[in-house]
Coordinates of N, CA and C in Angstrom, one line a residue:
X12 N -53.5 -2.3 -1.1 CA -52.8 -2.3 -2.3 C -52.0 -1.0 -2.5
X13 N -52.6 0.1 -2.0 CA -51.9 1.4 -2.2 C -50.7 1.5 -1.3
X14 N -50.8 0.7 -0.2 CA -49.6 0.7 0.8 C -48.4 0.0 0.2
X15 N -48.6 -1.1 -0.5 CA -47.5 -1.8 -1.1 C -46.8 -1.0 -2.2
X16 N -47.6 -0.2 -2.9 CA -47.0 0.7 -4.0 C -46.1 1.8 -3.4
X17 N -46.6 2.3 -2.3 CA -45.8 3.3 -1.6 C -44.5 2.7 -1.0
X18 N -44.6 1.5 -0.5 CA -43.5 0.8 0.1 C -42.5 0.5 -1.0
X19 N -43.0 0.0 -2.1 CA -42.1 -0.3 -3.3 C -41.4 0.9 -3.8
X20 N -42.1 2.0 -3.9 CA -41.5 3.2 -4.4 C -40.4 3.7 -3.4
X21 N -40.7 3.6 -2.1 CA -39.7 4.0 -1.1 C -38.4 3.1 -1.2
X22 N -38.6 1.8 -1.4 CA -37.4 0.9 -1.5 C -36.6 1.3 -2.7
X23 N -37.3 1.6 -3.8 CA -36.5 2.0 -5.0 C -35.8 3.3 -4.8
X24 N -36.4 4.3 -4.1 CA -35.7 5.5 -3.8 C -34.5 5.3 -2.9
X25 N -34.6 4.5 -1.9 CA -33.5 4.2 -1.0 C -32.4 3.5 -1.8
X26 N -32.7 2.6 -2.6 CA -31.7 1.9 -3.4 C -31.0 2.8 -4.4
X27 N -31.7 3.7 -5.0 CA -31.1 4.6 -5.9 C -30.2 5.6 -5.2
X28 N -30.7 6.1 -4.0 CA -29.9 7.0 -3.2 C -28.6 6.3 -2.7
X29 N -28.7 5.1 -2.3 CA -27.5 4.3 -1.9 C -26.5 4.1 -3.0
X30 N -27.0 3.8 -4.2 CA -26.1 3.7 -5.4 C -25.4 5.0 -5.7
X31 N -26.2 6.1 -5.6 CA -25.5 7.4 -5.9 C -24.5 7.8 -4.8
X32 N -24.8 7.4 -3.6 CA -23.8 7.6 -2.5 C -22.5 6.9 -2.8
X33 N -22.6 5.6 -3.2 CA -21.4 4.8 -3.4 C -20.7 5.4 -4.6
X34 N -21.4 5.8 -5.7 CA -20.7 6.4 -6.8 C -20.0 7.7 -6.4
X35 N -20.6 8.5 -5.6 CA -20.0 9.7 -5.1 C -18.7 9.4 -4.3
X36 N -18.7 8.4 -3.5 CA -17.5 8.1 -2.7 C -16.4 7.6 -3.6
X37 N -16.7 6.8 -4.6 CA -15.7 6.3 -5.6 C -15.2 7.4 -6.4
X38 N -16.0 8.4 -6.8 CA -15.5 9.5 -7.5 C -14.6 10.4 -6.7
X39 N -14.9 10.6 -5.4 CA -14.0 11.4 -4.6 C -12.7 10.7 -4.3
X40 N -12.8 9.4 -4.1 CA -11.5 8.6 -3.9 C -10.7 8.7 -5.1
X41 N -11.3 8.6 -6.3 CA -10.5 8.7 -7.5 C -9.9 10.0 -7.7
X42 N -10.6 11.1 -7.4 CA -10.0 12.4 -7.4 C -8.8 12.6 -6.5
X43 N -8.9 12.0 -5.3 CA -7.8 12.1 -4.3 C -6.6 11.3 -4.8
X44 N -6.8 10.1 -5.3 CA -5.7 9.3 -5.8 C -5.0 9.9 -7.0
X45 N -5.8 10.6 -7.9 CA -5.2 11.2 -9.0 C -4.3 12.4 -8.6
X46 N -4.6 13.1 -7.6 CA -3.8 14.3 -7.2 C -2.6 13.9 -6.4
X47 N -2.5 12.7 -5.8 CA -1.4 12.3 -5.0 C -0.3 11.9 -6.0
X48 N 0.9 12.5 -5.9 CA 2.0 12.1 -6.8 C 2.4 10.7 -6.6
X49 N 2.6 10.0 -7.7 CA 3.0 8.6 -7.6 C 4.5 8.5 -7.3
X50 N 4.8 7.6 -6.4 CA 6.2 7.4 -6.0 C 6.9 6.5 -7.0
X51 N 8.1 6.9 -7.4 CA 8.9 6.1 -8.3 C 9.6 5.0 -7.5
X52 N 9.2 3.7 -7.6 CA 9.8 2.7 -6.8 C 11.2 2.3 -7.2
X53 N 11.7 2.8 -8.4 CA 13.0 2.4 -8.8 C 14.1 3.3 -8.2
X54 N 13.7 4.4 -7.5 CA 14.7 5.2 -6.8 C 15.2 4.5 -5.6
X55 N 16.4 4.9 -5.2 CA 17.0 4.3 -4.0 C 16.3 4.8 -2.8
X56 N 16.3 3.9 -1.8 CA 15.7 4.2 -0.5 C 16.6 5.1 0.3
X57 N 16.0 6.1 0.9 CA 16.8 7.1 1.6 C 17.5 6.4 2.8
X58 N 18.8 6.6 2.9 CA 19.5 6.0 4.0 C 20.1 4.6 3.7
X59 N 19.6 4.0 2.6 CA 20.1 2.6 2.2 C 21.3 2.8 1.3
X60 N 22.4 2.0 1.5 CA 23.5 2.1 0.6 C 23.2 1.7 -0.8
X61 N 23.8 2.4 -1.8 CA 23.5 2.0 -3.1 C 24.4 0.8 -3.6
X62 N 25.5 0.5 -2.9 CA 26.4 -0.5 -3.2 C 25.8 -1.9 -3.0
X63 N 24.8 -2.0 -2.1 CA 24.2 -3.3 -1.8 C 23.4 -3.9 -2.9
X64 N 22.9 -3.0 -3.8 CA 22.1 -3.5 -4.9 C 20.7 -3.9 -4.6
X65 N 19.9 -4.0 -5.6 CA 18.5 -4.4 -5.3 C 18.4 -5.9 -4.9
X66 N 19.3 -6.7 -5.4 CA 19.2 -8.1 -5.1 C 19.4 -8.4 -3.6
X67 N 20.3 -7.5 -3.0 CA 20.5 -7.7 -1.6 C 19.4 -7.2 -0.7
X68 N 18.6 -6.2 -1.2 CA 17.5 -5.7 -0.4 C 16.3 -6.5 -0.5
X69 N 16.2 -7.4 -1.5 CA 15.0 -8.2 -1.7 C 14.8 -9.2 -0.5
X70 N 15.9 -9.6 0.0 CA 15.8 -10.5 1.1 C 15.5 -9.9 2.5
X71 N 15.7 -8.6 2.5 CA 15.5 -7.8 3.8 C 14.5 -6.7 3.6
X72 N 13.2 -7.0 3.8 CA 12.2 -6.0 3.5 C 12.3 -4.8 4.5
X73 N 12.7 -4.9 5.7 CA 12.9 -3.8 6.6 C 14.0 -2.9 6.2
X74 N 15.1 -3.5 5.6 CA 16.2 -2.7 5.1 C 15.8 -1.9 3.9
X75 N 14.9 -2.5 3.1 CA 14.4 -1.9 1.9 C 13.6 -0.6 2.2
X76 N 12.9 -0.7 3.3 CA 12.1 0.5 3.8 C 12.9 1.5 4.5
X77 N 14.2 1.1 4.9 CA 15.0 2.0 5.5 C 14.9 2.0 7.1
X78 N 14.2 1.0 7.6 CA 14.0 0.8 9.0 C 15.2 0.3 9.7
X79 N 15.9 -0.7 9.1 CA 17.1 -1.3 9.7 C 18.2 -1.2 8.6
X80 N 19.5 -1.2 9.1 CA 20.6 -1.1 8.2 C 20.8 -2.4 7.4
X81 N 21.4 -2.3 6.3 CA 21.7 -3.5 5.4 C 22.9 -4.1 6.0
X82 N 22.9 -5.4 6.3 CA 24.0 -6.1 6.7 C 24.7 -6.8 5.6
X83 N 25.9 -6.4 5.3 CA 26.6 -7.0 4.2 C 27.5 -8.1 4.7
X84 N 27.5 -9.2 4.1 CA 28.3 -10.3 4.5 C 29.5 -10.5 3.6
X85 N 30.7 -10.3 4.1 CA 31.9 -10.6 3.4 C 32.4 -12.0 3.9
X86 N 33.0 -12.8 3.0 CA 33.5 -14.1 3.4 C 34.5 -14.0 4.5
X87 N 35.4 -12.9 4.5 CA 36.4 -12.8 5.5 C 35.8 -12.5 6.8
X88 N 34.8 -11.7 6.9 CA 34.2 -11.3 8.2 C 33.4 -12.5 8.7
X89 N 32.7 -13.2 7.8 CA 32.0 -14.4 8.3 C 32.9 -15.4 8.9
X90 N 34.1 -15.7 8.3 CA 35.0 -16.6 8.8 C 35.6 -16.2 10.2
X91 N 35.9 -14.9 10.3 CA 36.4 -14.3 11.5 C 35.4 -14.4 12.6
X92 N 34.2 -14.2 12.3 CA 33.1 -14.3 13.3 C 32.9 -15.7 13.8
X93 N 33.1 -16.7 12.9 CA 32.9 -18.1 13.3 C 34.1 -18.6 14.1
X94 N 35.3 -18.1 13.8 CA 36.5 -18.6 14.5 C 36.8 -17.9 15.8
X95 N 36.1 -16.8 16.0 CA 36.3 -16.0 17.2 C 35.8 -16.9 18.4
X96 N 36.6 -16.8 19.6 CA 36.2 -17.6 20.8 C 34.9 -17.0 21.4
X97 N 34.1 -17.8 21.9 CA 32.9 -17.4 22.6 C 33.0 -17.4 24.0

């Protein structure tokens, strides 16, 4: 009987210690996230042309991140590219 009481007490101690460890990790993560300056997503992406507008960038996620250039389609250029001999 005495052995089961010791075992139960040890399980409670381990559970409380685990709960405190999780709370400590959450607290530290919260401190880190509060100190990191939030990025304003409404600002223009560096290297992306402002004339394209946000509607143009929504279709191209890589261009929005600035990884690839924004391809602008003009009706005149599209017709010239189609009529060009291959």
